[in-house]
Structure formats: C-alpha cells, structure tokens
Amino acid sequence: MTRVGIVGYGNLGKGVEAAVKNNEDMELVAVFTRRSPESVTVKTEGVKVYNLKDAVNYKDDIDVMIICGGSATDLPTLTPEIAANFNCIDSFDTHANIPVHFAKVDEVAKAAGKTALISAGWDPGMFSLNRLYANAILNNGKDYTFWGKGVSQGHSDAIRRIDGVVDARQYTCPVEAAVEKVRNGENPELTTREKHTRLCYVVAAEGADKARIEKEIKEMPNYFSDYDTTVNFISQEELDRDHKGLPHGGSVIRTGVTGFDNENKHVIEYSLKLDSNPEFTGAVLVAYARAIARLNKEGVTGCKTVFDIAPAYLINMSAEDMRAHLL
Amino acid sequence: MTRVGIVGYGNLGKGVEAAVKNNEDMELVAVFTRRSPESVTVKTEGVKVYNLKDAVNYKDDIDVMIICGGSATDLPTLTPEIAANFNCIDSFDTHANIPVHFAKVDEVAKAAGKTALISAGWDPGMFSLNRLYANAILNNGKDYTFWGKGVSQGHSDAIRRIDGVVDARQYTCPVEAAVEKVRNGENPELTTREKHTRLCYVVAAEGADKARIEKEIKEMPNYFSDYDTTVNFISQEELDRDHKGLPHGGSVIRTGVTGFDNENKHVIEYSLKLDSNPEFTGAVLVAYARAIARLNKEGVTGCKTVFDIAPAYLINMSAEDMRAHLL
C-alpha cells in the first residue's frame, strides 16, 4: 500500500481523495489544511484532518504528499516546504515559472533524500507528455494546443471581481474550424482570436448596469480583449442548475512530415473530454504519486517532471501483465 | 552523434533511413542485408551495404542496430542474434508472442551487456503507451482500439495468394458510427464486425472468375469472414495510380469514470493519421534508438519495452529546454 497525505481540501483535494479511494493499492492517511481542522469534514471514513503546521509529526506515516494548492501564491513556497520532509507532488501550472520552481524543489528534495514531482495534471502533465512524444517522433513539424470546451476558474474569478457581478462562469471554447484545419494538416498560422472564443454566463446584481458589465468584460486586457467574447446574463438559479460542473478538456495536435523530400504528412492528436477537471487532475496526481513513492524506494531523489518518469511506474500492474495485456 | 545500423532494407528500413537523415544527432553508418550487398543501393550518400553475416565485424562502429524484419519469421531469431553484439531495437508485433520474444532477447542482451527494446512503432508502440497511461489514470474504464483507414499489408498479401489474383490492396476501415458511440462515452460492446470493415481493390488475371475470387476473399477465415468486406476489381494501372501509398492510422480510446459514486465520465483519445506507415514507424524506432543508446551508456542492460523508457530519453533536447518549452 502507498500511504497518501493530501495538502489542501478544495476541489482538487477532493478529486485526489476520490482517486485514492478508486485505487486499491493506495490508502489515504490524512488531510492537512490551513483552516481549523475541526471545520473540515472529509468523505473517506477514518481519515484524520490535521493542521498543516503539524504535518512534520506524521512524516513516518505517509509515503507521498499530494499538494493541492494554487500555483499563484501557495505552491511556490508550499512544495519546497513539504519536500523537506516528504516525497511529494504538485500540479504547478504557471508555465513561465516552472524552471525556478523546479530548481527550488530539486535543491530541498535532494538535501532531504526525498523525491518530488512538479507540474502533474493534464496541462501541464498529459498534454506536455504528448507534446514531447510527438516532437521526438515528428521532429519536423508544428504543435497546436486547443483547450475546451471547459470552465476556466481564473476567467470566472476575473468576471466576479467586476462591480455589480454576483456570480459568473466562463467557458473557453476551441474554434472548431481552426481545429479542423489543423487536423487536415493545413498547418495554419492562428492568432489567439482564431483559436478560442470565450463564453460567459453572468449573474448581475439587481439594478446593475448590464451594458457596462458586458463592456468591462469584453475589454479586460489579457483575459478577454484578445478574444471574441459572448456574455449572457442569467439568474443565480440558472447558473446553479446549468453550470455547476467543472468540465474541461482539449487537444494537443502535432502535424509533421517525413521522407527524404518531406513528402509524407502525419497528424498526431491527443484529446481529452472531461466531466470533472479536478477529479481527472486528481487521478493523474495519484498515478504519479505511485511512481514517486516507487522511485524513492529505489533511491532516486530530487525533483522530477512527467518527462522523467518511465510509464511503467504509474500503474498498479506487473511488468509481465503489462507486456501481455497492454503492449 | 548516435551511430545507427539498419538491418533489412525493405519499406521499413527505408523509413528508418529517412528518419535518421531528419535527426541531426543521428548518423547512418551501414545497412545490413541478407541479399547480395551489391544488389542494394541505399539513398544516403556514403553509407555502406554489408552482408548481414558480417555484421559482427562492425560492432565497434555502431551504437544501435534498428532491425527492420518481419515478425512472423525474421525477428524471433534475428533480434536475439543481433542483441548478442549490439544495442538494438525491433518492431515485433505478434502480440501473443511478445512474452517469449522478450525473455529470449532479455537473456542474450543481459549476458552481452547490451540494451535492447522490442515492439516499438505505433501498435505496438505509441498505442500501447497510450493504453498504459489511460489505464493508469482511469483505472475504472474500458479500452477501445480502432485501426485505419489504412493499408493492411498482411491482408493484401492474403488476397494476392488467391488463384487468379494478380495484385491487391486491402484497406482496414473503422466503422465511424462505432467510433462516435465510444467518443460519446456510451461504452458500447462491439463485435469484430461492428468495429471495422474491409475494403479490397483487386487486379484479376485476364479471364479469371471474378465471382469465385470475391467469394474466396469474403469467406477467408481470420482475415475476412468476420467482417463486412467490399471487393472492387480494378486494372493494374488504377491500382498503381490510386493505391500506391501505405497510409494508416487509428485511435486508442479509453472511457472511464471518477468520483465517489463514479458520477463523472471522461474520454481519453490518442489518434494517428499517417500518410506513410513505414516512415512513421521508422521515426518512432529512431526516437527509441536514441533512448537505447543513452541507456546503455548509463549502464542499463537487458530487454526493455516502451513502458520502461522515460519520455525524456527520446528527444534531442536538454532537460532545461524540455521543462521551459514543452512542459
């Protein structure tokens, strides 16, 4: 059994909890929180909730910590702290800061004899892996990534910060015509606007100026101004009824050529259609947690990414069974 | 530079040759053949052609041998022979015999201090990898593999063996309605007939009984009798003009559920659309040849499969660049 601890009990932490329950070789030992432990009730029977500052007391009871915090403010300090005492894994997704985060976690983990893995999930994570495999095979080619249709938590939050907005849900949608061009091997050059649209469902406060809210959304730099954005005002009841889920997904496509005269075209596509972004991400984290626990037992230490992990480490199956049934 | 030798110079050997040319860190040293070396002209300038029985003389000049033989009769003896003197890789694709082939190659390679990898390509190979990753993440789910539309060499050969047939090309076609059901997460139970159809283009000898040929094709056990098969008679000119290529492809799809009550559905799909099956397979073999040469330098020996190779080994890129640009 791999004994797991979860740090942080939001949507992702709950997704990890469900994934641990669904893997018979994994056992959830404890959840660690910055909130008052008595205020947190976990779904799995018998699992204790502790204050995060006491985590070190449980270092001998846990094989790997799955850190379910935010990339903006939590993980940059939290993952190195945890890596000083535990094998651990996070889903750090601020692409530009990955090199710095990696270096910090690597230093701490190596010094402690622990194994860490950063940036697991689906993007970064499974999408990154598929970019790497496709680049290794079709080295003469072009990458495309499309996201959605799915809920962007960051964009939903940005809308909620606008004056007069009570609640909001933002869907990122791939432009199907662009996806089709890529799939057909047409190798298009696509602007930001040509790849994705943004679809918003907004609950406005009573008497709020909807025209002004819509204008503020559509003109918001970075988040919306580079996209064709549709804003729909709906009631809180409608939002709760029709937009409660956190679906997501997308496609990584690489097109490239082979042959002595680059005469043959190829298309590699990896795509995901997910009812629950946090539960799928949680399932990926649990598979990599298994790998990290195994690698630490083999004496491998320091920080890793999905690129460094041989696929066999991820699955609860013997090498013989893998070769007989999956190869 | 990784110095490569190619064993066998058919369609696959030529595909490997083109892939080596397109990778600047790889160099083709020699082609080995069972035919008379003078009768073989390779495309890459300066590359020597030697008789396979003299291969051992070049063991210090080659970092990895890419073995491009057939799985039925060549590879079961050829790969163990080569592994006694070289790091090597093959595309052995007789799924049922993989465990036996693995054991033989592993024993020889370990004794010789060499590193070997069997069953690389796209199925087995990239499709196997995607089955493993998807099973590790969605452990509660169901796998589907669809092949095509693409040319099956084995089925084309089977038709050519029928009396009165001059030439033939057989396409394996996925049943699109079945693929859509799977993509929609309907989890269908599909018979062989419901998953693929077979489309044949046949050149009959002058005066041959076409009705008899069609009947023999459609009733051929294992190859055609379990499928809805269409037979079109065409001229040799039409076959050469319209069916000269070796396109292929397909999809590996896994659907599964997550959540405390299995309430959320997910679909993972990996798909390939290939203009040239042998050139794409060759490109995969070359990426894994790079990995095998690296692993041998690190002191890893014995037989491996794609499951055992960390993705980072496949690509000609530093770990820093991978993390900065692909993660």
PDB file of N, CA and C in Angstrom, chain B residues 103-159:
ATOM      1  N   ALA B 103      11.643 -12.540 -23.356  1.00  0.00           N
ATOM      2  CA  ALA B 103      12.509 -13.364 -22.499  1.00  0.00           C
ATOM      3  C   ALA B 103      13.795 -13.752 -23.228  1.00  0.00           C
ATOM      4  N   LYS B 104      13.653 -14.116 -24.511  1.00  0.00           N
ATOM      5  CA  LYS B 104      14.848 -14.519 -25.282  1.00  0.00           C
ATOM      6  C   LYS B 104      15.812 -13.354 -25.452  1.00  0.00           C
ATOM      7  N   VAL B 105      15.272 -12.210 -25.857  1.00  0.00           N
ATOM      8  CA  VAL B 105      16.122 -11.046 -26.107  1.00  0.00           C
ATOM      9  C   VAL B 105      16.752 -10.559 -24.799  1.00  0.00           C
ATOM     10  N   ASP B 106      15.977 -10.594 -23.721  1.00  0.00           N
ATOM     11  CA  ASP B 106      16.472 -10.120 -22.424  1.00  0.00           C
ATOM     12  C   ASP B 106      17.677 -10.935 -21.967  1.00  0.00           C
ATOM     13  N   GLU B 107      17.577 -12.240 -22.115  1.00  0.00           N
ATOM     14  CA  GLU B 107      18.664 -13.125 -21.665  1.00  0.00           C
ATOM     15  C   GLU B 107      19.956 -12.821 -22.428  1.00  0.00           C
ATOM     16  N   VAL B 108      19.825 -12.756 -23.756  1.00  0.00           N
ATOM     17  CA  VAL B 108      21.012 -12.512 -24.592  1.00  0.00           C
ATOM     18  C   VAL B 108      21.604 -11.131 -24.309  1.00  0.00           C
ATOM     19  N   ALA B 109      20.750 -10.112 -24.251  1.00  0.00           N
ATOM     20  CA  ALA B 109      21.238  -8.739 -24.080  1.00  0.00           C
ATOM     21  C   ALA B 109      21.914  -8.567 -22.726  1.00  0.00           C
ATOM     22  N   LYS B 110      21.319  -9.132 -21.691  1.00  0.00           N
ATOM     23  CA  LYS B 110      21.934  -9.023 -20.352  1.00  0.00           C
ATOM     24  C   LYS B 110      23.311  -9.679 -20.337  1.00  0.00           C
ATOM     25  N   ALA B 111      23.408 -10.873 -20.917  1.00  0.00           N
ATOM     26  CA  ALA B 111      24.688 -11.589 -20.929  1.00  0.00           C
ATOM     27  C   ALA B 111      25.751 -10.794 -21.683  1.00  0.00           C
ATOM     28  N   ALA B 112      25.328 -10.056 -22.704  1.00  0.00           N
ATOM     29  CA  ALA B 112      26.277  -9.317 -23.540  1.00  0.00           C
ATOM     30  C   ALA B 112      26.520  -7.890 -23.045  1.00  0.00           C
ATOM     31  N   GLY B 113      25.784  -7.465 -22.019  1.00  0.00           N
ATOM     32  CA  GLY B 113      25.915  -6.086 -21.554  1.00  0.00           C
ATOM     33  C   GLY B 113      25.331  -5.089 -22.536  1.00  0.00           C
ATOM     34  N   LYS B 114      24.356  -5.545 -23.318  1.00  0.00           N
ATOM     35  CA  LYS B 114      23.725  -4.672 -24.321  1.00  0.00           C
ATOM     36  C   LYS B 114      22.307  -4.301 -23.891  1.00  0.00           C
ATOM     37  N   THR B 115      21.761  -3.279 -24.550  1.00  0.00           N
ATOM     38  CA  THR B 115      20.408  -2.824 -24.266  1.00  0.00           C
ATOM     39  C   THR B 115      19.565  -3.031 -25.520  1.00  0.00           C
ATOM     40  N   ALA B 116      18.417  -3.655 -25.331  1.00  0.00           N
ATOM     41  CA  ALA B 116      17.527  -3.920 -26.467  1.00  0.00           C
ATOM     42  C   ALA B 116      16.136  -3.401 -26.144  1.00  0.00           C
ATOM     43  N   LEU B 117      15.370  -3.104 -27.172  1.00  0.00           N
ATOM     44  CA  LEU B 117      13.975  -2.716 -26.984  1.00  0.00           C
ATOM     45  C   LEU B 117      13.165  -3.398 -28.079  1.00  0.00           C
ATOM     46  N   ILE B 118      12.101  -4.086 -27.662  1.00  0.00           N
ATOM     47  CA  ILE B 118      11.264  -4.770 -28.657  1.00  0.00           C
ATOM     48  C   ILE B 118       9.906  -4.082 -28.778  1.00  0.00           C
ATOM     49  N   SER B 119       9.262  -4.311 -29.904  1.00  0.00           N
ATOM     50  CA  SER B 119       7.866  -3.907 -30.113  1.00  0.00           C
ATOM     51  C   SER B 119       7.666  -2.396 -30.088  1.00  0.00           C
ATOM     52  N   ALA B 120       8.583  -1.667 -30.734  1.00  0.00           N
ATOM     53  CA  ALA B 120       8.388  -0.225 -30.900  1.00  0.00           C
ATOM     54  C   ALA B 120       7.715   0.038 -32.246  1.00  0.00           C
ATOM     55  N   GLY B 121       7.080   1.179 -32.364  1.00  0.00           N
ATOM     56  CA  GLY B 121       6.329   1.538 -33.568  1.00  0.00           C
ATOM     57  C   GLY B 121       5.076   2.240 -33.096  1.00  0.00           C
ATOM     58  N   TRP B 122       3.960   2.046 -33.812  1.00  0.00           N
ATOM     59  CA  TRP B 122       2.750   2.703 -33.294  1.00  0.00           C
ATOM     60  C   TRP B 122       1.742   1.732 -32.702  1.00  0.00           C
ATOM     61  N   ASP B 123       1.651   0.490 -33.190  1.00  0.00           N
ATOM     62  CA  ASP B 123       0.866  -0.522 -32.483  1.00  0.00           C
ATOM     63  C   ASP B 123       1.426  -1.890 -32.806  1.00  0.00           C
ATOM     64  N   PRO B 124       2.218  -2.472 -31.901  1.00  0.00           N
ATOM     65  CA  PRO B 124       2.577  -1.973 -30.567  1.00  0.00           C
ATOM     66  C   PRO B 124       3.518  -0.768 -30.629  1.00  0.00           C
ATOM     67  N   GLY B 125       3.485   0.040 -29.588  1.00  0.00           N
ATOM     68  CA  GLY B 125       4.325   1.229 -29.518  1.00  0.00           C
ATOM     69  C   GLY B 125       3.523   2.381 -28.938  1.00  0.00           C
ATOM     70  N   MET B 126       3.283   3.392 -29.757  1.00  0.00           N
ATOM     71  CA  MET B 126       2.586   4.571 -29.243  1.00  0.00           C
ATOM     72  C   MET B 126       1.170   4.225 -28.760  1.00  0.00           C
ATOM     73  N   PHE B 127       0.499   3.313 -29.448  1.00  0.00           N
ATOM     74  CA  PHE B 127      -0.838   2.908 -28.978  1.00  0.00           C
ATOM     75  C   PHE B 127      -0.740   2.203 -27.619  1.00  0.00           C
ATOM     76  N   SER B 128       0.285   1.365 -27.447  1.00  0.00           N
ATOM     77  CA  SER B 128       0.469   0.655 -26.171  1.00  0.00           C
ATOM     78  C   SER B 128       0.688   1.653 -25.044  1.00  0.00           C
ATOM     79  N   LEU B 129       1.574   2.623 -25.289  1.00  0.00           N
ATOM     80  CA  LEU B 129       1.852   3.663 -24.303  1.00  0.00           C
ATOM     81  C   LEU B 129       0.574   4.365 -23.888  1.00  0.00           C
ATOM     82  N   ASN B 130      -0.246   4.686 -24.875  1.00  0.00           N
ATOM     83  CA  ASN B 130      -1.467   5.409 -24.554  1.00  0.00           C
ATOM     84  C   ASN B 130      -2.474   4.537 -23.825  1.00  0.00           C
ATOM     85  N   ARG B 131      -2.467   3.221 -24.133  1.00  0.00           N
ATOM     86  CA  ARG B 131      -3.289   2.316 -23.328  1.00  0.00           C
ATOM     87  C   ARG B 131      -2.813   2.346 -21.879  1.00  0.00           C
ATOM     88  N   LEU B 132      -1.494   2.273 -21.673  1.00  0.00           N
ATOM     89  CA  LEU B 132      -0.970   2.246 -20.308  1.00  0.00           C
ATOM     90  C   LEU B 132      -1.285   3.546 -19.559  1.00  0.00           C
ATOM     91  N   TYR B 133      -0.956   4.677 -20.144  1.00  0.00           N
ATOM     92  CA  TYR B 133      -1.222   5.957 -19.459  1.00  0.00           C
ATOM     93  C   TYR B 133      -2.710   6.077 -19.117  1.00  0.00           C
ATOM     94  N   ALA B 134      -3.570   5.742 -20.080  1.00  0.00           N
ATOM     95  CA  ALA B 134      -5.009   5.919 -19.858  1.00  0.00           C
ATOM     96  C   ALA B 134      -5.526   4.954 -18.792  1.00  0.00           C
ATOM     97  N   ASN B 135      -4.969   3.722 -18.755  1.00  0.00           N
ATOM     98  CA  ASN B 135      -5.362   2.764 -17.718  1.00  0.00           C
ATOM     99  C   ASN B 135      -4.872   3.194 -16.340  1.00  0.00           C
ATOM    100  N   ALA B 136      -3.687   3.804 -16.299  1.00  0.00           N
ATOM    101  CA  ALA B 136      -3.144   4.247 -15.010  1.00  0.00           C
ATOM    102  C   ALA B 136      -3.997   5.380 -14.436  1.00  0.00           C
ATOM    103  N   ILE B 137      -4.527   6.239 -15.309  1.00  0.00           N
ATOM    104  CA  ILE B 137      -5.312   7.389 -14.845  1.00  0.00           C
ATOM    105  C   ILE B 137      -6.762   6.982 -14.586  1.00  0.00           C
ATOM    106  N   LEU B 138      -7.390   6.391 -15.588  1.00  0.00           N
ATOM    107  CA  LEU B 138      -8.793   5.965 -15.464  1.00  0.00           C
ATOM    108  C   LEU B 138      -8.807   4.463 -15.212  1.00  0.00           C
ATOM    109  N   ASN B 139      -8.487   4.051 -13.992  1.00  0.00           N
ATOM    110  CA  ASN B 139      -8.394   2.607 -13.749  1.00  0.00           C
ATOM    111  C   ASN B 139      -9.766   1.943 -13.803  1.00  0.00           C
ATOM    112  N   ASN B 140     -10.818   2.724 -13.680  1.00  0.00           N
ATOM    113  CA  ASN B 140     -12.171   2.191 -13.809  1.00  0.00           C
ATOM    114  C   ASN B 140     -12.717   2.620 -15.177  1.00  0.00           C
ATOM    115  N   GLY B 141     -12.473   1.782 -16.194  1.00  0.00           N
ATOM    116  CA  GLY B 141     -12.880   2.185 -17.536  1.00  0.00           C
ATOM    117  C   GLY B 141     -12.741   1.062 -18.543  1.00  0.00           C
ATOM    118  N   LYS B 142     -12.781   1.430 -19.822  1.00  0.00           N
ATOM    119  CA  LYS B 142     -12.831   0.438 -20.898  1.00  0.00           C
ATOM    120  C   LYS B 142     -12.003   0.961 -22.076  1.00  0.00           C
ATOM    121  N   ASP B 143     -11.201   0.049 -22.674  1.00  0.00           N
ATOM    122  CA  ASP B 143     -10.330   0.421 -23.799  1.00  0.00           C
ATOM    123  C   ASP B 143     -10.962   0.060 -25.129  1.00  0.00           C
ATOM    124  N   TYR B 144     -10.740   0.915 -26.106  1.00  0.00           N
ATOM    125  CA  TYR B 144     -11.138   0.627 -27.484  1.00  0.00           C
ATOM    126  C   TYR B 144      -9.967   0.976 -28.400  1.00  0.00           C
ATOM    127  N   THR B 145      -9.680   0.117 -29.366  1.00  0.00           N
ATOM    128  CA  THR B 145      -8.686   0.457 -30.380  1.00  0.00           C
ATOM    129  C   THR B 145      -9.328   0.301 -31.758  1.00  0.00           C
ATOM    130  N   PHE B 146      -9.240   1.346 -32.552  1.00  0.00           N
ATOM    131  CA  PHE B 146      -9.707   1.303 -33.939  1.00  0.00           C
ATOM    132  C   PHE B 146      -8.508   1.525 -34.853  1.00  0.00           C
ATOM    133  N   TRP B 147      -8.450   0.749 -35.938  1.00  0.00           N
ATOM    134  CA  TRP B 147      -7.373   0.929 -36.900  1.00  0.00           C
ATOM    135  C   TRP B 147      -7.930   1.453 -38.211  1.00  0.00           C
ATOM    136  N   GLY B 148      -7.131   2.295 -38.874  1.00  0.00           N
ATOM    137  CA  GLY B 148      -7.475   2.747 -40.209  1.00  0.00           C
ATOM    138  C   GLY B 148      -8.059   4.141 -40.218  1.00  0.00           C
ATOM    139  N   LYS B 149      -8.458   4.571 -41.388  1.00  0.00           N
ATOM    140  CA  LYS B 149      -8.366   3.873 -42.651  1.00  0.00           C
ATOM    141  C   LYS B 149      -6.919   3.706 -43.058  1.00  0.00           C
ATOM    142  N   GLY B 150      -6.543   2.440 -43.385  1.00  0.00           N
ATOM    143  CA  GLY B 150      -5.170   2.230 -43.764  1.00  0.00           C
ATOM    144  C   GLY B 150      -4.952   0.894 -44.437  1.00  0.00           C
ATOM    145  N   VAL B 151      -3.808   0.792 -45.091  1.00  0.00           N
ATOM    146  CA  VAL B 151      -3.470  -0.425 -45.837  1.00  0.00           C
ATOM    147  C   VAL B 151      -2.954  -1.486 -44.880  1.00  0.00           C
ATOM    148  N   SER B 152      -3.553  -2.673 -44.925  1.00  0.00           N
ATOM    149  CA  SER B 152      -3.006  -3.809 -44.197  1.00  0.00           C
ATOM    150  C   SER B 152      -2.215  -4.664 -45.170  1.00  0.00           C
ATOM    151  N   GLN B 153      -0.894  -4.714 -44.938  1.00  0.00           N
ATOM    152  CA  GLN B 153      -0.002  -5.480 -45.805  1.00  0.00           C
ATOM    153  C   GLN B 153      -0.355  -6.965 -45.741  1.00  0.00           C
ATOM    154  N   GLY B 154      -0.627  -7.453 -44.535  1.00  0.00           N
ATOM    155  CA  GLY B 154      -0.941  -8.867 -44.357  1.00  0.00           C
ATOM    156  C   GLY B 154      -2.199  -9.286 -45.108  1.00  0.00           C
ATOM    157  N   HIS B 155      -3.224  -8.450 -45.052  1.00  0.00           N
ATOM    158  CA  HIS B 155      -4.469  -8.787 -45.753  1.00  0.00           C
ATOM    159  C   HIS B 155      -4.299  -8.647 -47.266  1.00  0.00           C
ATOM    160  N   SER B 156      -3.512  -7.672 -47.696  1.00  0.00           N
ATOM    161  CA  SER B 156      -3.254  -7.531 -49.130  1.00  0.00           C
ATOM    162  C   SER B 156      -2.525  -8.775 -49.646  1.00  0.00           C
ATOM    163  N   ASP B 157      -1.544  -9.239 -48.872  1.00  0.00           N
ATOM    164  CA  ASP B 157      -0.801 -10.451 -49.251  1.00  0.00           C
ATOM    165  C   ASP B 157      -1.733 -11.655 -49.331  1.00  0.00           C
ATOM    166  N   ALA B 158      -2.650 -11.757 -48.369  1.00  0.00           N
ATOM    167  CA  ALA B 158      -3.565 -12.909 -48.340  1.00  0.00           C
ATOM    168  C   ALA B 158      -4.416 -12.950 -49.609  1.00  0.00           C
ATOM    169  N   ILE B 159      -4.851 -11.789 -50.072  1.00  0.00           N
ATOM    170  CA  ILE B 159      -5.646 -11.754 -51.312  1.00  0.00           C
ATOM    171  C   ILE B 159      -4.782 -12.152 -52.504  1.00  0.00           C
TER     172      ILE B 159
END
